[in-house]
mmCIF file of C-alpha atoms and ligand atoms in Angstrom:
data_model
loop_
_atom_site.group_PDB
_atom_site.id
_atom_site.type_symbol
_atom_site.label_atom_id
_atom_site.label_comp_id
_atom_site.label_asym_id
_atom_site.label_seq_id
_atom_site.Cartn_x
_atom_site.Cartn_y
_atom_site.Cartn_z
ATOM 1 C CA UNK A 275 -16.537 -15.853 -1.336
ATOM 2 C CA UNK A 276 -13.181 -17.344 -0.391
ATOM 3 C CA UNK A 277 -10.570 -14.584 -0.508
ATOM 4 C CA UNK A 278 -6.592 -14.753 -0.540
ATOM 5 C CA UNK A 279 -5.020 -11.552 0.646
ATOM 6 C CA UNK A 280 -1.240 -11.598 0.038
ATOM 7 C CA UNK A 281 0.890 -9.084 3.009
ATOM 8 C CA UNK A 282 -2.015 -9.791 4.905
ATOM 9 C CA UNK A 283 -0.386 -7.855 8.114
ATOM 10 C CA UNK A 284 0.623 -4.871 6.067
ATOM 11 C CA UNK A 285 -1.151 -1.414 6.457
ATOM 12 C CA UNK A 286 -3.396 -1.676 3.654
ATOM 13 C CA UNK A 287 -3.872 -5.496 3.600
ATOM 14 C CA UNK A 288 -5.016 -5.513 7.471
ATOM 15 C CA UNK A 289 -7.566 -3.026 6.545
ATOM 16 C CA UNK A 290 -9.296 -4.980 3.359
ATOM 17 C CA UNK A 291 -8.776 -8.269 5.070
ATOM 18 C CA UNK A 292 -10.755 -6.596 8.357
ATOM 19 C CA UNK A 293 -13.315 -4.705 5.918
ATOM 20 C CA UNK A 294 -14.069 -8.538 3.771
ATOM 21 C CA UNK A 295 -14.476 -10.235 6.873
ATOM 22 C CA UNK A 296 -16.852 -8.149 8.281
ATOM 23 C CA UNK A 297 -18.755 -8.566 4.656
ATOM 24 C CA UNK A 298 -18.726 -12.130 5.552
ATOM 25 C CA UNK A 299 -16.289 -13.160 3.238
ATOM 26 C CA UNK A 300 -14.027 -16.260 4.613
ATOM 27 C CA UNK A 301 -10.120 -14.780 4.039
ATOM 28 C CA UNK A 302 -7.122 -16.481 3.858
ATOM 29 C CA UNK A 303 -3.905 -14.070 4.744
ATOM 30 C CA UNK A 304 -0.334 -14.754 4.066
ATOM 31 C CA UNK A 305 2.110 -12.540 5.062
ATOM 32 C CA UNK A 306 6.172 -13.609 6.374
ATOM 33 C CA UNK A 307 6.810 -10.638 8.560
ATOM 34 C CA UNK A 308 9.055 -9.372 7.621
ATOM 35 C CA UNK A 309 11.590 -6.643 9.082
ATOM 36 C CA UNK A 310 11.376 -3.764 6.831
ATOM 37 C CA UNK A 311 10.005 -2.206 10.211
ATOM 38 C CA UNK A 312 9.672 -4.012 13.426
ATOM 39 C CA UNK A 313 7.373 -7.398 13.276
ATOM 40 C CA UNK A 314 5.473 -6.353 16.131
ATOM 41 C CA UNK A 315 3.372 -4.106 14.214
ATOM 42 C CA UNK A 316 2.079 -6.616 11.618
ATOM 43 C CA UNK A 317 1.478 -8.987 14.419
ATOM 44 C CA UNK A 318 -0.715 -6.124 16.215
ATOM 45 C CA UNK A 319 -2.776 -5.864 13.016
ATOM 46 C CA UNK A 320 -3.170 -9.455 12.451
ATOM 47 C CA UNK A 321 -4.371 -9.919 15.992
ATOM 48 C CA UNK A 322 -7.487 -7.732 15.676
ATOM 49 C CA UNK A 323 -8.200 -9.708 12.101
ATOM 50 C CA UNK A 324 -7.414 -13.343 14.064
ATOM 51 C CA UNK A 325 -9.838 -12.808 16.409
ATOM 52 C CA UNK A 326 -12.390 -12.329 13.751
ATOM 53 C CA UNK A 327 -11.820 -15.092 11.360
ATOM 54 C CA UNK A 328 -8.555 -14.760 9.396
ATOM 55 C CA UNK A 329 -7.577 -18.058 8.788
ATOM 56 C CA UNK A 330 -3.597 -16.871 8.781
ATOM 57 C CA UNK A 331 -0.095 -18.337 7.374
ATOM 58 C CA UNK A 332 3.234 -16.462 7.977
ATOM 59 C CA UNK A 333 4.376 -17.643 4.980
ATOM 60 C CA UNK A 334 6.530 -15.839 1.775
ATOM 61 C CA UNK A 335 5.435 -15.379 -1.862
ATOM 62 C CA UNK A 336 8.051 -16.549 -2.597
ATOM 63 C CA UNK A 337 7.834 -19.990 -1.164
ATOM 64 C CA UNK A 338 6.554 -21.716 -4.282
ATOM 65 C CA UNK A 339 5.919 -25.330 -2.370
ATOM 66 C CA UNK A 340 3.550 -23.590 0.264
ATOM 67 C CA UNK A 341 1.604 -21.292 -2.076
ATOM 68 C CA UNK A 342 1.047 -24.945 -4.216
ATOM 69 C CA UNK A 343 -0.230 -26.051 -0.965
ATOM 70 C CA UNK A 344 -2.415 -23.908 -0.149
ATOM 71 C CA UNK A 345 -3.949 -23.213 -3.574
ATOM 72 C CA UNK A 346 -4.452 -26.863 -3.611
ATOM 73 C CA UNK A 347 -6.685 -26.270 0.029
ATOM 74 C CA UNK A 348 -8.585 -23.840 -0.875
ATOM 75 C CA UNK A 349 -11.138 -22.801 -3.855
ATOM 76 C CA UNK A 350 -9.999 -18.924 -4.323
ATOM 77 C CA UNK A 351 -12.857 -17.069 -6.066
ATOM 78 C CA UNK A 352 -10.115 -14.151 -5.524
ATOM 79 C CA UNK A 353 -6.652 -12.585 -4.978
ATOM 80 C CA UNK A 354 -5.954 -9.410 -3.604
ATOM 81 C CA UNK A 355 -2.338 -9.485 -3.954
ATOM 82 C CA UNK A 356 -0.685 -6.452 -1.505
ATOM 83 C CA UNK A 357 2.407 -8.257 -0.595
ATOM 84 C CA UNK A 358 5.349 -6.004 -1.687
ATOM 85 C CA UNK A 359 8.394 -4.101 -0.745
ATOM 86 C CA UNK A 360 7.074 -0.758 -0.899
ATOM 87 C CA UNK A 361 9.342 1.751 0.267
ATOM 88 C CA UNK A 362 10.443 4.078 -2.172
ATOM 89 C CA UNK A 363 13.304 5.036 -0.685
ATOM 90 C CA UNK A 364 14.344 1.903 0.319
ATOM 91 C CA UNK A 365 14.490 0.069 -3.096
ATOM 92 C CA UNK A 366 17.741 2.524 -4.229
ATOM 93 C CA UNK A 367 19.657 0.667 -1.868
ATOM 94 C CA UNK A 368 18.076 -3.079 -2.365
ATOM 95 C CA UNK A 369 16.865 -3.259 -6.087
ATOM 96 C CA UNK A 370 17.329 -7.352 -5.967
ATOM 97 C CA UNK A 371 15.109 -7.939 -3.457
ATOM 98 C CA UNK A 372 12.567 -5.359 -4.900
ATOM 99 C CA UNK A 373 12.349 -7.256 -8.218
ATOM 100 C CA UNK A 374 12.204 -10.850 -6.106
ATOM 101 C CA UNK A 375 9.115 -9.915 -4.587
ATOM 102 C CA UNK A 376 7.415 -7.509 -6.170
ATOM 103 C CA UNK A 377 7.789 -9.463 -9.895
ATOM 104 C CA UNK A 378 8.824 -12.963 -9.151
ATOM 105 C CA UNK A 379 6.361 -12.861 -5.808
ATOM 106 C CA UNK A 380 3.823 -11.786 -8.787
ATOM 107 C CA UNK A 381 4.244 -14.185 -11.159
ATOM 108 C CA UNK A 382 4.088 -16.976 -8.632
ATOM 109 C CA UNK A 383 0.731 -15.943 -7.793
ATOM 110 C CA UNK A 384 -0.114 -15.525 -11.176
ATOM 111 C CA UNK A 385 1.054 -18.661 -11.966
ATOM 112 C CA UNK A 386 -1.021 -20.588 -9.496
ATOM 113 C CA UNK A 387 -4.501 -18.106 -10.351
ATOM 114 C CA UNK A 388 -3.977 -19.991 -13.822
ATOM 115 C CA UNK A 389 -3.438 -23.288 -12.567
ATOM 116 C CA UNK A 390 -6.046 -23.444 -10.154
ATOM 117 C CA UNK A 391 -8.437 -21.439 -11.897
ATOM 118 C CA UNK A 392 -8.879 -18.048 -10.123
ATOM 119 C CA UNK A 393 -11.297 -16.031 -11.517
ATOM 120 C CA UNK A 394 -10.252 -12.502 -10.205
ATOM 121 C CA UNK A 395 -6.778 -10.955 -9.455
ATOM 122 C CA UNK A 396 -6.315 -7.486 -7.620
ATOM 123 C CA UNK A 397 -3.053 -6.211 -8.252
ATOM 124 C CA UNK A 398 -1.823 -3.015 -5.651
ATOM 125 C CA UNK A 399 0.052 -0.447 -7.513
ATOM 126 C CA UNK A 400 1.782 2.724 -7.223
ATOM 127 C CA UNK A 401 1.653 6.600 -7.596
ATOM 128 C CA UNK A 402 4.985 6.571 -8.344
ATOM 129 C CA UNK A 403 4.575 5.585 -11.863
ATOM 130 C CA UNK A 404 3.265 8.707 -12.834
ATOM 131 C CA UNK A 405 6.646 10.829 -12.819
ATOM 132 C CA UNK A 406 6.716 13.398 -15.434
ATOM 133 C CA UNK A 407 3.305 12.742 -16.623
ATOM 134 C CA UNK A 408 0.895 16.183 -16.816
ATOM 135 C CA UNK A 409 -1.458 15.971 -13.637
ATOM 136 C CA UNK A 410 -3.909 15.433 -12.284
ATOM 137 C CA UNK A 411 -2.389 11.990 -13.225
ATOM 138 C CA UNK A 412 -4.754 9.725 -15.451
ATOM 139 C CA UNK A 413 -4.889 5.904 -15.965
ATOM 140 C CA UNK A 414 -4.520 5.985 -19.830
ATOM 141 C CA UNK A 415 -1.093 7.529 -19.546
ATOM 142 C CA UNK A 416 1.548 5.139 -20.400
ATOM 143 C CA UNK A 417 3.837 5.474 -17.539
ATOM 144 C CA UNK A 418 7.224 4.582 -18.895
ATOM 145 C CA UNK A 419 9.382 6.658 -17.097
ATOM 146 C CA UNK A 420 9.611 5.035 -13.303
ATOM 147 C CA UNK A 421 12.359 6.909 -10.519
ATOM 148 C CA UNK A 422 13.094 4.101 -8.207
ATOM 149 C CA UNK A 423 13.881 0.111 -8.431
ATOM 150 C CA UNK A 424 10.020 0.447 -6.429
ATOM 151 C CA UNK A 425 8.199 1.891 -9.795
ATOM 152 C CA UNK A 426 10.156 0.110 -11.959
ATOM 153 C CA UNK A 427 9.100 -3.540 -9.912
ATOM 154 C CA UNK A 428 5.285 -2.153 -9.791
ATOM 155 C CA UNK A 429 5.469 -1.212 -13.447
ATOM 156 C CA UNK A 430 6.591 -4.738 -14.415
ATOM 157 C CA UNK A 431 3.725 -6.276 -11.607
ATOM 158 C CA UNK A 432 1.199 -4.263 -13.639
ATOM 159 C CA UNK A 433 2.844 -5.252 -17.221
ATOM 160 C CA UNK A 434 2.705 -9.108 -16.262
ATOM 161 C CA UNK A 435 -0.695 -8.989 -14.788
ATOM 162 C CA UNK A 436 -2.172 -7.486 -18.253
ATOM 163 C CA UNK A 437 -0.629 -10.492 -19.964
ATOM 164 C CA UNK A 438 -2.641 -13.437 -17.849
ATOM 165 C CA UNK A 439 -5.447 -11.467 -17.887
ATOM 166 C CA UNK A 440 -5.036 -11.176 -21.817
ATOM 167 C CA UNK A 441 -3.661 -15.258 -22.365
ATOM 168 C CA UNK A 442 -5.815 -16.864 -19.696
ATOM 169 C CA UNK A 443 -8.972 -14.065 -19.447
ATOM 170 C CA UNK A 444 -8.728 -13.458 -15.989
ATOM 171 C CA UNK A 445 -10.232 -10.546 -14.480
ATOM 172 C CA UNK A 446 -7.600 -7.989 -13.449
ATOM 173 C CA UNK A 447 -8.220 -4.771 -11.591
ATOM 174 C CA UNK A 448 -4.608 -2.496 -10.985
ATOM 175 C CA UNK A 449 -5.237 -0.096 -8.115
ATOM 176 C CA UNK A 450 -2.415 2.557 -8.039
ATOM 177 C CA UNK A 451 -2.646 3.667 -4.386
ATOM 178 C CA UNK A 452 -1.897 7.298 -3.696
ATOM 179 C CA UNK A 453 0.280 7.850 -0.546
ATOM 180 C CA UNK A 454 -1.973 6.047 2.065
ATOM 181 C CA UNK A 455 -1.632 7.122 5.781
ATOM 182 C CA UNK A 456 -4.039 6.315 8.975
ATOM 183 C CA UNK A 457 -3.780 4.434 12.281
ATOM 184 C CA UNK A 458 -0.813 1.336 12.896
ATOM 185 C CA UNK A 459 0.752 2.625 9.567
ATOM 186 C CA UNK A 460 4.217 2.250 8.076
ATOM 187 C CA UNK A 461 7.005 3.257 10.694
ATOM 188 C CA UNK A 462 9.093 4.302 7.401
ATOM 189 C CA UNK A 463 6.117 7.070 6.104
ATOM 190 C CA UNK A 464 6.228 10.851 6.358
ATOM 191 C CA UNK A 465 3.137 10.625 8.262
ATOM 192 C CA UNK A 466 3.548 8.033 10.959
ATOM 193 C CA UNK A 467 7.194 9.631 11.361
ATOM 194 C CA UNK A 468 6.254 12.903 11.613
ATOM 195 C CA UNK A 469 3.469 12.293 14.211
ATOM 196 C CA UNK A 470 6.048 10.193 16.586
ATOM 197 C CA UNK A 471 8.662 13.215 15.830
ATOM 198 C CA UNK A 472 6.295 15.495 17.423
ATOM 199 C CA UNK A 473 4.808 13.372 20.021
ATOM 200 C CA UNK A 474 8.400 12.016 21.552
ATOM 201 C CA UNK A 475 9.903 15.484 21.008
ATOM 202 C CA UNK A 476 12.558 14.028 18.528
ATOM 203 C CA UNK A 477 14.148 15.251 15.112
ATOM 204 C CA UNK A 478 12.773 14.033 11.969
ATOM 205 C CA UNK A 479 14.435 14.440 8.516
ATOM 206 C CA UNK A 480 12.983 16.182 6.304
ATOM 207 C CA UNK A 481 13.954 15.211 2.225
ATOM 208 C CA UNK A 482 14.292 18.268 0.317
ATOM 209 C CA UNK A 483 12.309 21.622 1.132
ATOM 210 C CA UNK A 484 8.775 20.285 2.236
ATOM 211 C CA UNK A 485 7.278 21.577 -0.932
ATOM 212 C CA UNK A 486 6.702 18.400 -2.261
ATOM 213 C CA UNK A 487 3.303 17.001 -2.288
ATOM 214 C CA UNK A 488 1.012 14.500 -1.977
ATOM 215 C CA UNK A 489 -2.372 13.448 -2.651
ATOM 216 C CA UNK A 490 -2.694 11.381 0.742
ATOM 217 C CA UNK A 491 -5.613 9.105 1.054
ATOM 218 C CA UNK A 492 -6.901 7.892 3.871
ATOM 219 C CA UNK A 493 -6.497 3.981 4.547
ATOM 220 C CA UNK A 494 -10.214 2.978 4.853
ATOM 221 C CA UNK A 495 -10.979 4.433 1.807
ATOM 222 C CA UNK A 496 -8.140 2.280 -0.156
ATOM 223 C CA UNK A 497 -9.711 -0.584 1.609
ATOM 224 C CA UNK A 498 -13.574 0.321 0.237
ATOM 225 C CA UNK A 499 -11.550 0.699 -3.295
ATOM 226 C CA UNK A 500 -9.937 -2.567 -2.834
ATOM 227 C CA UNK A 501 -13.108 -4.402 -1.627
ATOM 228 C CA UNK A 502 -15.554 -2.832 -4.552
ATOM 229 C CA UNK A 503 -13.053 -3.609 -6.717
ATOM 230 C CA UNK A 504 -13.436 -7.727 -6.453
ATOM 231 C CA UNK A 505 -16.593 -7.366 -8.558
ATOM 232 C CA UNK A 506 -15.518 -6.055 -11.501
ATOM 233 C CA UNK A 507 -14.685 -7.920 -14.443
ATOM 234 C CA UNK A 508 -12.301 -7.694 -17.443
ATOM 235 C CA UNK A 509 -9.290 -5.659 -16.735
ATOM 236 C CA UNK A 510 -9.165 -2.024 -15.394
ATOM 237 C CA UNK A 511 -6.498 0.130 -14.376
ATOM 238 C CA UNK A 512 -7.954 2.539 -11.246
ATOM 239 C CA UNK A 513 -6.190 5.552 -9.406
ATOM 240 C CA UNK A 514 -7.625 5.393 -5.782
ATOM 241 C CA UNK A 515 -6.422 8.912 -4.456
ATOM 242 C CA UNK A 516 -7.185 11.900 -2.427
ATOM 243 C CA UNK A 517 -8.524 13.205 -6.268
ATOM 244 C CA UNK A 518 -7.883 16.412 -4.357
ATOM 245 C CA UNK A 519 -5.026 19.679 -4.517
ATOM 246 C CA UNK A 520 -1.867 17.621 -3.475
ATOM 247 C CA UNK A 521 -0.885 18.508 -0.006
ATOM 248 C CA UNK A 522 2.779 19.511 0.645
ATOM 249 C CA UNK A 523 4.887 18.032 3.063
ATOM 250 C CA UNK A 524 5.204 21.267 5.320
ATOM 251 C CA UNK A 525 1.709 21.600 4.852
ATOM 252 C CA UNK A 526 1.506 17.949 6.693
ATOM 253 C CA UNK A 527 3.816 19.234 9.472
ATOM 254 C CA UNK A 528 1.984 21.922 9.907
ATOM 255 C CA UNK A 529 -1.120 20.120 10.086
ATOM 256 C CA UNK A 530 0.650 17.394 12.958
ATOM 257 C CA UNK A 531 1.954 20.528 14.583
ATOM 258 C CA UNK A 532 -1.570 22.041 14.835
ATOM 259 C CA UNK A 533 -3.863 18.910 16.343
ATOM 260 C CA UNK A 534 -1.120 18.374 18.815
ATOM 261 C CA UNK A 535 0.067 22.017 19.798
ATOM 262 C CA UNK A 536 3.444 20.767 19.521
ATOM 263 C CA UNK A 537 6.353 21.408 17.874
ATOM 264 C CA UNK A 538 7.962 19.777 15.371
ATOM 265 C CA UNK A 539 11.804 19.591 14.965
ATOM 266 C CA UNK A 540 13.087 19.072 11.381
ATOM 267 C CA UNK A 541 16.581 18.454 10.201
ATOM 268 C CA UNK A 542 16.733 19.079 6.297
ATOM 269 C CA UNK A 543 18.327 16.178 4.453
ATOM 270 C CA UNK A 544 19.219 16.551 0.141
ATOM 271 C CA UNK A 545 16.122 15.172 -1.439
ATOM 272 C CA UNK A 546 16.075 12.076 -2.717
ATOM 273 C CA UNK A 547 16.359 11.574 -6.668
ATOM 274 C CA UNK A 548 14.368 8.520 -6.854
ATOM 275 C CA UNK A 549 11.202 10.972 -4.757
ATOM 276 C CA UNK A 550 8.036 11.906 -6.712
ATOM 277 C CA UNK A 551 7.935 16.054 -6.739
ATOM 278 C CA UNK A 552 4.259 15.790 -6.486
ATOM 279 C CA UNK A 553 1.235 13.322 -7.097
ATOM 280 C CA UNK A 554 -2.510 13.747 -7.647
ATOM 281 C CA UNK A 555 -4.706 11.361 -9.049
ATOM 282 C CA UNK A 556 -7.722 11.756 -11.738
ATOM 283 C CA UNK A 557 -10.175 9.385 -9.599
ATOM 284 C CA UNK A 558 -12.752 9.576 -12.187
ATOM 285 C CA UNK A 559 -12.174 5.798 -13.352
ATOM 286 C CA UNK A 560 -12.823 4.715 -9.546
ATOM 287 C CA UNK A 561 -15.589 6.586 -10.006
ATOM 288 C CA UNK A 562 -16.900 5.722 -13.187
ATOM 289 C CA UNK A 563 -16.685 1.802 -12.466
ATOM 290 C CA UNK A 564 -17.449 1.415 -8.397
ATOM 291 C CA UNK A 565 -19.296 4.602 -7.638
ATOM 292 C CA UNK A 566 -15.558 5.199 -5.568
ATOM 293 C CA UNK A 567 -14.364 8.328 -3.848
ATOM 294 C CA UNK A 568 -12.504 9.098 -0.779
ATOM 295 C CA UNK A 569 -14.971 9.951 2.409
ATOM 296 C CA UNK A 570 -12.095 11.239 4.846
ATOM 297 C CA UNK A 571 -11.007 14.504 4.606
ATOM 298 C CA UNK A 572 -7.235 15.137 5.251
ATOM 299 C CA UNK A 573 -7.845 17.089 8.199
ATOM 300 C CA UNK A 574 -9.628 14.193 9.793
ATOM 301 C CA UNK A 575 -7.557 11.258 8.566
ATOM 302 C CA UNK A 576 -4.533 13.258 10.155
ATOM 303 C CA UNK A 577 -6.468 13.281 13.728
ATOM 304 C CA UNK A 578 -7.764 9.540 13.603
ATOM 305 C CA UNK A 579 -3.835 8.503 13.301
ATOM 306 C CA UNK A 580 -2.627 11.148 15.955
ATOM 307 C CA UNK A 581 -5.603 9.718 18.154
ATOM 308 C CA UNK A 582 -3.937 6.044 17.160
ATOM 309 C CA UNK A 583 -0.547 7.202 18.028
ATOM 310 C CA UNK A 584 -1.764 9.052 21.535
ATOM 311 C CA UNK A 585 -3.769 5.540 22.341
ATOM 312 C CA UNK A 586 -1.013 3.114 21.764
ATOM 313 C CA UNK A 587 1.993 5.067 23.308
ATOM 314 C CA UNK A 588 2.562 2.019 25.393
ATOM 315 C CA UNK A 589 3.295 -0.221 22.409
ATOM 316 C CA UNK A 590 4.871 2.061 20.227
ATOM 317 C CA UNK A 591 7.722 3.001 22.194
ATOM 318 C CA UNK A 592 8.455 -1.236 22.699
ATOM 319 C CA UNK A 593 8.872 -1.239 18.627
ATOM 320 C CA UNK A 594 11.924 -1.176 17.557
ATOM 321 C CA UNK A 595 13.276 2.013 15.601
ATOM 322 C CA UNK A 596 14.550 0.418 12.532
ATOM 323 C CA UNK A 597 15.397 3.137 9.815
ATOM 324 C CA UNK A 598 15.246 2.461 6.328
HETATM 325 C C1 UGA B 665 4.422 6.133 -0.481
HETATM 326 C C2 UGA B 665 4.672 4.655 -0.154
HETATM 327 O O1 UGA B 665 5.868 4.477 0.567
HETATM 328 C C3 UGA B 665 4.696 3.758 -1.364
HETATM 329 O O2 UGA B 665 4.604 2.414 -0.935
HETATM 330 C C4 UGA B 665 3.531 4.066 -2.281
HETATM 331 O O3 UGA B 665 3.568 3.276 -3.441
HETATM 332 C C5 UGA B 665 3.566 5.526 -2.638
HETATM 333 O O4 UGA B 665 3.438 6.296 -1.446
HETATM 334 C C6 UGA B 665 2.386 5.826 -3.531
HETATM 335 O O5 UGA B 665 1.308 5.909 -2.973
HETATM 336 O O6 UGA B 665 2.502 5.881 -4.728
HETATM 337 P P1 UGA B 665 5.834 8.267 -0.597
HETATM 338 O O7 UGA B 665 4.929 9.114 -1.392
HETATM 339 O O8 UGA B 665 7.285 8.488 -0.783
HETATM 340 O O9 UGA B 665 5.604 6.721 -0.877
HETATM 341 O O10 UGA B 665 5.379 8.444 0.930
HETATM 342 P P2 UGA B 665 6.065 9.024 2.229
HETATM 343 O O11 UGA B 665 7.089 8.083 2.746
HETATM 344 O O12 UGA B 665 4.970 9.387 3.163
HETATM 345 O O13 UGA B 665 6.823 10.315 1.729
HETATM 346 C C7 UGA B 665 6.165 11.507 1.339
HETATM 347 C C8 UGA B 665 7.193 12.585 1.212
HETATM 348 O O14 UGA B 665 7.721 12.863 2.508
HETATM 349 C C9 UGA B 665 8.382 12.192 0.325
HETATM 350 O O15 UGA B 665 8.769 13.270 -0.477
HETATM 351 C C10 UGA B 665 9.471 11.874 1.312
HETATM 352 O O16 UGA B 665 10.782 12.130 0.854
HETATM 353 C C11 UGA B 665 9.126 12.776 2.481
HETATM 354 N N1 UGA B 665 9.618 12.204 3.747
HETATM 355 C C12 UGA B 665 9.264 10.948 4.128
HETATM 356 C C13 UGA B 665 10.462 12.966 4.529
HETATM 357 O O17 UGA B 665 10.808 14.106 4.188
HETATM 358 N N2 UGA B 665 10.916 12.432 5.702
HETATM 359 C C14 UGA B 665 10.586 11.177 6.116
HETATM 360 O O18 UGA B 665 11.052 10.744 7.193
HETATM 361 C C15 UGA B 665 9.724 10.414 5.311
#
């Protein structure tokens, strides 16, 4: 198959694209590299996916002319759109830019899946919808209530994706992605900060008490969702989580603290009001449709991105700190 992945350098994009190229799939990447957090990074993971295949445009969906273009190269049998602002946080502070590119980025690549034909469309969604709702959180719930500009731009993402599926019968498959950590993740994450705070002996913040919680999951298991996902037809809605007891943020520390031996050093900030309390996904849809569930254990995932972390130490401290 011929594959577009959109935020093709992004955590979870450089994992699917890696994963369909090793199926044998020929993938197309966009991705403009952005500086949410230093460049560098997404140009580390697209190297590794270069050398392999990727045939690779740094390129914005929002540039309407280019997408034409290459829509008008290429036969896509697929879209697996992950392009997105996606920090939480982040979006209280820029809700314009949120909306640009997480619902006008959308609809452009909507757009063009209807012009030219494309078959399937993959849309990556959010936890973070799920605020309020009784857990573990399930699919069917309607998810009106979103904290942050972030939910609010996913929730519209998902809202416009059910209508072309619905108008022009393509297939759709929502994946709501449940706090996803692992090696060359996002600078701006608990996890990735946490494990630098403790490796470079430097404060953290910490938002609110540390009894919030999270059902982490693992990256290469989003990318196995992701992947299994392309086959399916109509349109589905599927959790890909941990499906496990949420883990709480001081129960993360702790866990950092423990591989390493090291001591963490955490300065307590007012948490945030646009913060989920606490997610865990129902993964019995994922299940139900691709056979999916999560193979890493916490425990593990936690040392494979210490290991990262300890192997890279080089590169890491060249990226720039940027904050968000
Ligand atoms: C993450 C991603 O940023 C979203 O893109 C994604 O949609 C969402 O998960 C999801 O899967 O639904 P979040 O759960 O906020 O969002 O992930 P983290 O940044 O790892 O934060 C987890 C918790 O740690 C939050 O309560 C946060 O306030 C806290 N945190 C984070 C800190 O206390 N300090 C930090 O430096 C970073």
């Amino acid at each position: 198959m011929t594959i577009l992945v959109t935020g093709s350098s992004g955590f979870i994009a450089a994992s699917v694209v890696k994963r369909l190229l090793n199926d044998g799939h020929d993938v197309v990447g966009i991705d403009d590299h952005n500086d949410y957090y230093d460049p560098a990074l997404k140009a580390y993971r697209n190297a590794q996916n270069l050398k392999k295949g990727l045939k690779f445009f740094e390129k914005s969906i929002l540039d309407k002319d280019f997408l034409k273009s290459l829509f008008k190269q290429h036969k896509f049998d697929a879209v697996v759109h992950l392009g997105a602002m996606a920090g939480v946080r982040y979006s209280q502070l820029n809700p314009h830019l949120y909306f640009d590119v997480n619902v006008t980025g959308t609809l452009n690549i909507l757009e063009l899946n209807r012009e030219f034909g494309v078959k399937k469309f993959i849309l990556a969604s959010t936890s973070s919808l799920y605020a309020g709702e009784p857990m573990p959180y399930v699919e069917t719930r309607p998810v009106n209530f979103p904290l942050s500009p972030y939910a609010a731009s996913k929730k519209s993402a998902e809202v416009l994706s059910y209508t072309y599926h619905y108008l022009y019968k393509m297939d759709v498959t929502i994946t709501r992605f449940f706090t996803v950590y692992g090696p060359a993740g996002r600078p701006d994450m608990s996890v990735y900060r946490f494990i630098e705070g403790v490796l470079e002996g430097e404060s953290v913040e910490l938002f609110g008490d540390g009894s919030q919680a999270r059902d982490f999951t693992y990256v290469e298991d989003i990318a196995r969702g992701v992947c299994s996902s392309i086959a399916l037809r109509g349109f589905q809605t599927l959790n890909l989580g941990g499906g496990n007891n949420p883990i709480t943020v001081t129960e993360l520390i702790e866990t950092v603290e423990s591989i390493t031996g090291k001591k963490l050093n955490v300065v307590k900030k007012p948490f945030m009001d646009s913060d989920m309390k606490v997610t865990w996904a129902d993964i019995s849809e994922a299940n139900k449709w691709m056979n999916w569930k999560p193979n890493t254990s916490f425990k593990e995932g936690i040392q494979k991105s210490i290991d990262w972390h300890l192997n890279n130490r080089d590169f890491i401290k060249l990226l720039k700190n940027i904050r968000r």
